[in-house]
Structure formats: structure tokens, C-alpha cells
PDB file of C-alpha atoms in Angstrom:
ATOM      1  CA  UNK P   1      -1.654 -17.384   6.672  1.00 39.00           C
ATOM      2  CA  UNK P   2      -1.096 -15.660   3.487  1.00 50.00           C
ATOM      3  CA  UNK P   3      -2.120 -12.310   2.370  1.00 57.00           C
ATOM      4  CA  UNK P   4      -4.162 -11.126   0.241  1.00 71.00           C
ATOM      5  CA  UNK P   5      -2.819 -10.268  -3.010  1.00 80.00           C
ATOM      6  CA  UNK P   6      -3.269  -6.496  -3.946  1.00 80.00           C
ATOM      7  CA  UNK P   7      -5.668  -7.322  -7.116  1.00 82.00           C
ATOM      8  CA  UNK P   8      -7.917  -9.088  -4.889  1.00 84.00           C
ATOM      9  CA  UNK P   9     -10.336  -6.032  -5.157  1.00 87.00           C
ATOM     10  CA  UNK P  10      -9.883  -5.322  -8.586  1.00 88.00           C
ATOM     11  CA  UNK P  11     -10.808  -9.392  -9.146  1.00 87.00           C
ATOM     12  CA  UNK P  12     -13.941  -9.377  -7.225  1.00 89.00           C
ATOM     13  CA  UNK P  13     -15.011  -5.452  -8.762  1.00 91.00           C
ATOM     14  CA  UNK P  14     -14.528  -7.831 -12.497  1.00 91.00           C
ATOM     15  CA  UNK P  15     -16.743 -10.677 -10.604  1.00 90.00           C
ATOM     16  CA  UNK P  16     -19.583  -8.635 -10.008  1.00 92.00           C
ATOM     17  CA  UNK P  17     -19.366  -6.231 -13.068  1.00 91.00           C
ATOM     18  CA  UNK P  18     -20.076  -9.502 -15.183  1.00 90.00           C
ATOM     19  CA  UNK P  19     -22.572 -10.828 -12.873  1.00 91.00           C
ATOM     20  CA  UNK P  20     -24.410  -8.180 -12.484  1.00 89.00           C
ATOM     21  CA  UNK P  21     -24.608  -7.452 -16.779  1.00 85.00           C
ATOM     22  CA  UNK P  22     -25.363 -11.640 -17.394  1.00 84.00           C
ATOM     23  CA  UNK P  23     -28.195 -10.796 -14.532  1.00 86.00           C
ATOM     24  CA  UNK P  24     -29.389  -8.048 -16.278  1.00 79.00           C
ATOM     25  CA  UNK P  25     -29.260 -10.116 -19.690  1.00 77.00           C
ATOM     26  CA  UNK P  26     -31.081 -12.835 -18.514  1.00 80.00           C
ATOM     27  CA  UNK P  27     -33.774 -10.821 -16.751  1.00 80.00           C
ATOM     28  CA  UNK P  28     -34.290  -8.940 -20.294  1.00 70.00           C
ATOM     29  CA  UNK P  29     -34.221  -5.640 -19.230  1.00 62.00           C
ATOM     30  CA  UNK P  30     -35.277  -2.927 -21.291  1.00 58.00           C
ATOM     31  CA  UNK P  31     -31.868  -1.231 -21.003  1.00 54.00           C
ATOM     32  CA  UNK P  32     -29.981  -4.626 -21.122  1.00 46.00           C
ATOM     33  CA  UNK P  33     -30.905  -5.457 -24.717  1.00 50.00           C
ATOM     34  CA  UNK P  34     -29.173  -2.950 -27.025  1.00 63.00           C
ATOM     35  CA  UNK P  35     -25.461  -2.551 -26.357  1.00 75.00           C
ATOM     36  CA  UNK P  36     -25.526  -2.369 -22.425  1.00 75.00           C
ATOM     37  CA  UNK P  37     -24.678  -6.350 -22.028  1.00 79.00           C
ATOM     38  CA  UNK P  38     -21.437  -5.803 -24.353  1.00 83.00           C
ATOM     39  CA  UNK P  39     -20.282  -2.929 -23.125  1.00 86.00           C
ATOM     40  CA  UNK P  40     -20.751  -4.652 -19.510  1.00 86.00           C
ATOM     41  CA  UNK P  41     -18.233  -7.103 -20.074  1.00 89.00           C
ATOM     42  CA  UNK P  42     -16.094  -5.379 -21.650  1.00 90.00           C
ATOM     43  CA  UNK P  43     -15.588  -3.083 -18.843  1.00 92.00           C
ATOM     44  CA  UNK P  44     -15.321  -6.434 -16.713  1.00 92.00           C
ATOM     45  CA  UNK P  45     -12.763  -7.555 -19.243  1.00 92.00           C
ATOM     46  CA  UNK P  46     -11.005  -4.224 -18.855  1.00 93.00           C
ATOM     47  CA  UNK P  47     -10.951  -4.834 -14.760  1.00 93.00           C
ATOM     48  CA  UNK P  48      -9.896  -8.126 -15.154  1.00 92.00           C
ATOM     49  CA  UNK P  49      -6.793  -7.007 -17.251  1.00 93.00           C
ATOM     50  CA  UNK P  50      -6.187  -4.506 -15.021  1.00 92.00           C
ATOM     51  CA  UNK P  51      -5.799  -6.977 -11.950  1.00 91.00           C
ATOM     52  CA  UNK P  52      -3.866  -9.458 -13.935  1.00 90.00           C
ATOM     53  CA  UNK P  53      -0.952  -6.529 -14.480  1.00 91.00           C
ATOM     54  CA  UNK P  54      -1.036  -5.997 -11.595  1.00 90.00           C
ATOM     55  CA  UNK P  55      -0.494  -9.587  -9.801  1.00 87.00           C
ATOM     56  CA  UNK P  56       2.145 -10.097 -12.522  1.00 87.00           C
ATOM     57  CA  UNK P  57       3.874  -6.725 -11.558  1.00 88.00           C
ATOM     58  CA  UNK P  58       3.658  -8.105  -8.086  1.00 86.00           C
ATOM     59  CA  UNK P  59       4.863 -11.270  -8.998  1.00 83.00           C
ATOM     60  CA  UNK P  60       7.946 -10.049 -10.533  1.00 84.00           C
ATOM     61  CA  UNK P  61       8.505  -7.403  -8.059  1.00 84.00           C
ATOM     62  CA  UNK P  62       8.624 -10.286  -5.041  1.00 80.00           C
ATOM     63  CA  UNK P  63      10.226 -12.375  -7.216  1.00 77.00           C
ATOM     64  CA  UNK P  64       8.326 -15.777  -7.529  1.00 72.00           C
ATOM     65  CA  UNK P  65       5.195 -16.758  -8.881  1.00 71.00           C
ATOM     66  CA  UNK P  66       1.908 -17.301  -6.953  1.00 72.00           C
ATOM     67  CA  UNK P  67       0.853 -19.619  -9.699  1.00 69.00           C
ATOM     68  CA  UNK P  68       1.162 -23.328  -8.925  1.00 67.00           C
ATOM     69  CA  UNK P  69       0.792 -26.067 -11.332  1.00 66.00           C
ATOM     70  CA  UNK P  70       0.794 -29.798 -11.019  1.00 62.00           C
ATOM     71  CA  UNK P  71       2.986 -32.115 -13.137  1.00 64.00           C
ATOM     72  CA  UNK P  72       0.558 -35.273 -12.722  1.00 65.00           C
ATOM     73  CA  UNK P  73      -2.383 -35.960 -14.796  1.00 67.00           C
ATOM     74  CA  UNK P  74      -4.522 -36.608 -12.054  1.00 70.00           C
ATOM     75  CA  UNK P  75      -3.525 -33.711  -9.951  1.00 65.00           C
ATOM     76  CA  UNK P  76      -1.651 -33.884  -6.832  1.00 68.00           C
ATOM     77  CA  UNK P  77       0.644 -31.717  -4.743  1.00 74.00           C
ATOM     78  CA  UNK P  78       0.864 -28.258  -6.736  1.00 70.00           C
ATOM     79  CA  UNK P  79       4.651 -26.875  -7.254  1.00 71.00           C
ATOM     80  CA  UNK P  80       5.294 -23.110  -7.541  1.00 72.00           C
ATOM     81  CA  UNK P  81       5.630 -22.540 -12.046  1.00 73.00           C
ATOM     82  CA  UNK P  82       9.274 -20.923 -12.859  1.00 78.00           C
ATOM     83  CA  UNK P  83       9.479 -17.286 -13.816  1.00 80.00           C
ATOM     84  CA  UNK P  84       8.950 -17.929 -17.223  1.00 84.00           C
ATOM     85  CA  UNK P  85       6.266 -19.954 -17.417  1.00 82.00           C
ATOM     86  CA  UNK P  86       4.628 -17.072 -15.210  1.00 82.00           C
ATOM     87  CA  UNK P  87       5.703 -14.705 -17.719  1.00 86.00           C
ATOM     88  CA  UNK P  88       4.156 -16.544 -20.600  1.00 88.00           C
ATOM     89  CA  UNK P  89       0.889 -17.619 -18.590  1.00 87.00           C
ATOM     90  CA  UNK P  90       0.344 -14.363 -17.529  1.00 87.00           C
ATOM     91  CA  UNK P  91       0.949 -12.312 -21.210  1.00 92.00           C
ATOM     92  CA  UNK P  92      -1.582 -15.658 -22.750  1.00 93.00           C
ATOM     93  CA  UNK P  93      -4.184 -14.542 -20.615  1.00 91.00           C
ATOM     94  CA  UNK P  94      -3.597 -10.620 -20.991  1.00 93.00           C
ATOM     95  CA  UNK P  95      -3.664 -11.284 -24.598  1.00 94.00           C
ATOM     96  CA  UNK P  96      -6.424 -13.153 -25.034  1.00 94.00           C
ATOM     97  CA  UNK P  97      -8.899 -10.492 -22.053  1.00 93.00           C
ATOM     98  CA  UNK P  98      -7.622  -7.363 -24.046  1.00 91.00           C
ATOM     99  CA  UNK P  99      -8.864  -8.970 -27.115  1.00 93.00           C
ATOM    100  CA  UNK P 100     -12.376 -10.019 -26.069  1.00 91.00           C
ATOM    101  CA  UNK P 101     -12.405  -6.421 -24.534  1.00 91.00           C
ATOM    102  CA  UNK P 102     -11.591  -5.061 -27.740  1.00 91.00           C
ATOM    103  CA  UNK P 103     -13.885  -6.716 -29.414  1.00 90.00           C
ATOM    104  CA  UNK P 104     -16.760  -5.999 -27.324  1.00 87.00           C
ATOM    105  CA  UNK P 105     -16.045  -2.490 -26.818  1.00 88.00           C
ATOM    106  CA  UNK P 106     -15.033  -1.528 -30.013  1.00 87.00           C
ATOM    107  CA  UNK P 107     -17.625   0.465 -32.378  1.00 72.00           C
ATOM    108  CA  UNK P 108     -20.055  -1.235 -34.184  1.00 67.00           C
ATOM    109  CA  UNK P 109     -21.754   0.399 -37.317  1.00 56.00           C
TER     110      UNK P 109
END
């Protein structure tokens, strides 16, 4: 059995940060409707980037990638992704969570 991967917490804290603010959006709270929602998943955002450094930092540090990728349209067996394409993978979706948490956290006038 494998274990767990060390941003397994951090992953699940991210999970229920955004569920928790798109439960409190939809039920229309009073306290939900001004900037509560976006400053919700922003801090989920924030979480999530967090956990993503650190499975990358683990990544490098064993070595290999836990990522797995299939070469065949329809799916298939899944083959471990090179270092690179980790790399790359991994900085595309740091990228694009630090901007939406940016964006939503950032000051509005």
C-alpha cells in the first residue's frame, strides 16, 4: 500500500475551505454576500498552492513523480510523467492557483 503523501491534509483543509464558502453562497447568508465568498476561496486557493509546493518539493526530493499520465486517447494503463513534465505540470498549475488567489484576494475599490 502506498502512503499518504504529506499534502494530503493541506488538500482536504482546501476541500472544505471551498465547500464550506460555495455552501455559505448558496444558502445566502447575510455574512456570505459582501466579500466573505471571495475572500473564502482565495484562502482555499492559497491552501491549495501551498499543498501543491509541497508535493512537488516532495516529488523532487524522492526523485520521481507521483503524477501518471496515459499516452492513449481512450485511457489505459497510466505511466509515471518524466521529471520535466512534472516540473512544468506542477509550475502550470501553481501559476494559474496563485493567480485566481490574487485576484480574489486582492483589494477592490
Amino acid at each position: 500500500m502506498a502512503a499518504a503523501s504529506p499534502a494530503s491534509p493541506l488538500m482536504w483543509i482546501a476541500a472544505a475551505l471551498a465547500a464550506a464558502t460555495a455552501l455559505a453562497w448558496l444558502l445566502r447568508r447575510p455574512s456570505a454576500q459582501a466579500s466573505w465568498p471571495r475572500i473564502g476561496f482565495g484562502v482555499a486557493l492559497l491552501v491549495f498552492s501551498a499543498a501543491l509546493v509541497l508535493q512537488l518539493a516532495v516529488d523532487l526530493g524522492n526523485g520521481h513523480s507521483s503524477l501518471a499520465m496515459s499516452t492513449h486517447p481512450r485511457g489505459g494503463q497510466l505511466h509515471p510523467m518524466g521529471m520535466r513534465t512534472m516540473v512544468a505540470c506542477y509550475l502550470a498549475v501553481l501559476a494559474a492557483s496563485g493567480w485566481g488567489a490574487w485576484a480574489l484576494l486582492r483589494r477592490r475599490r
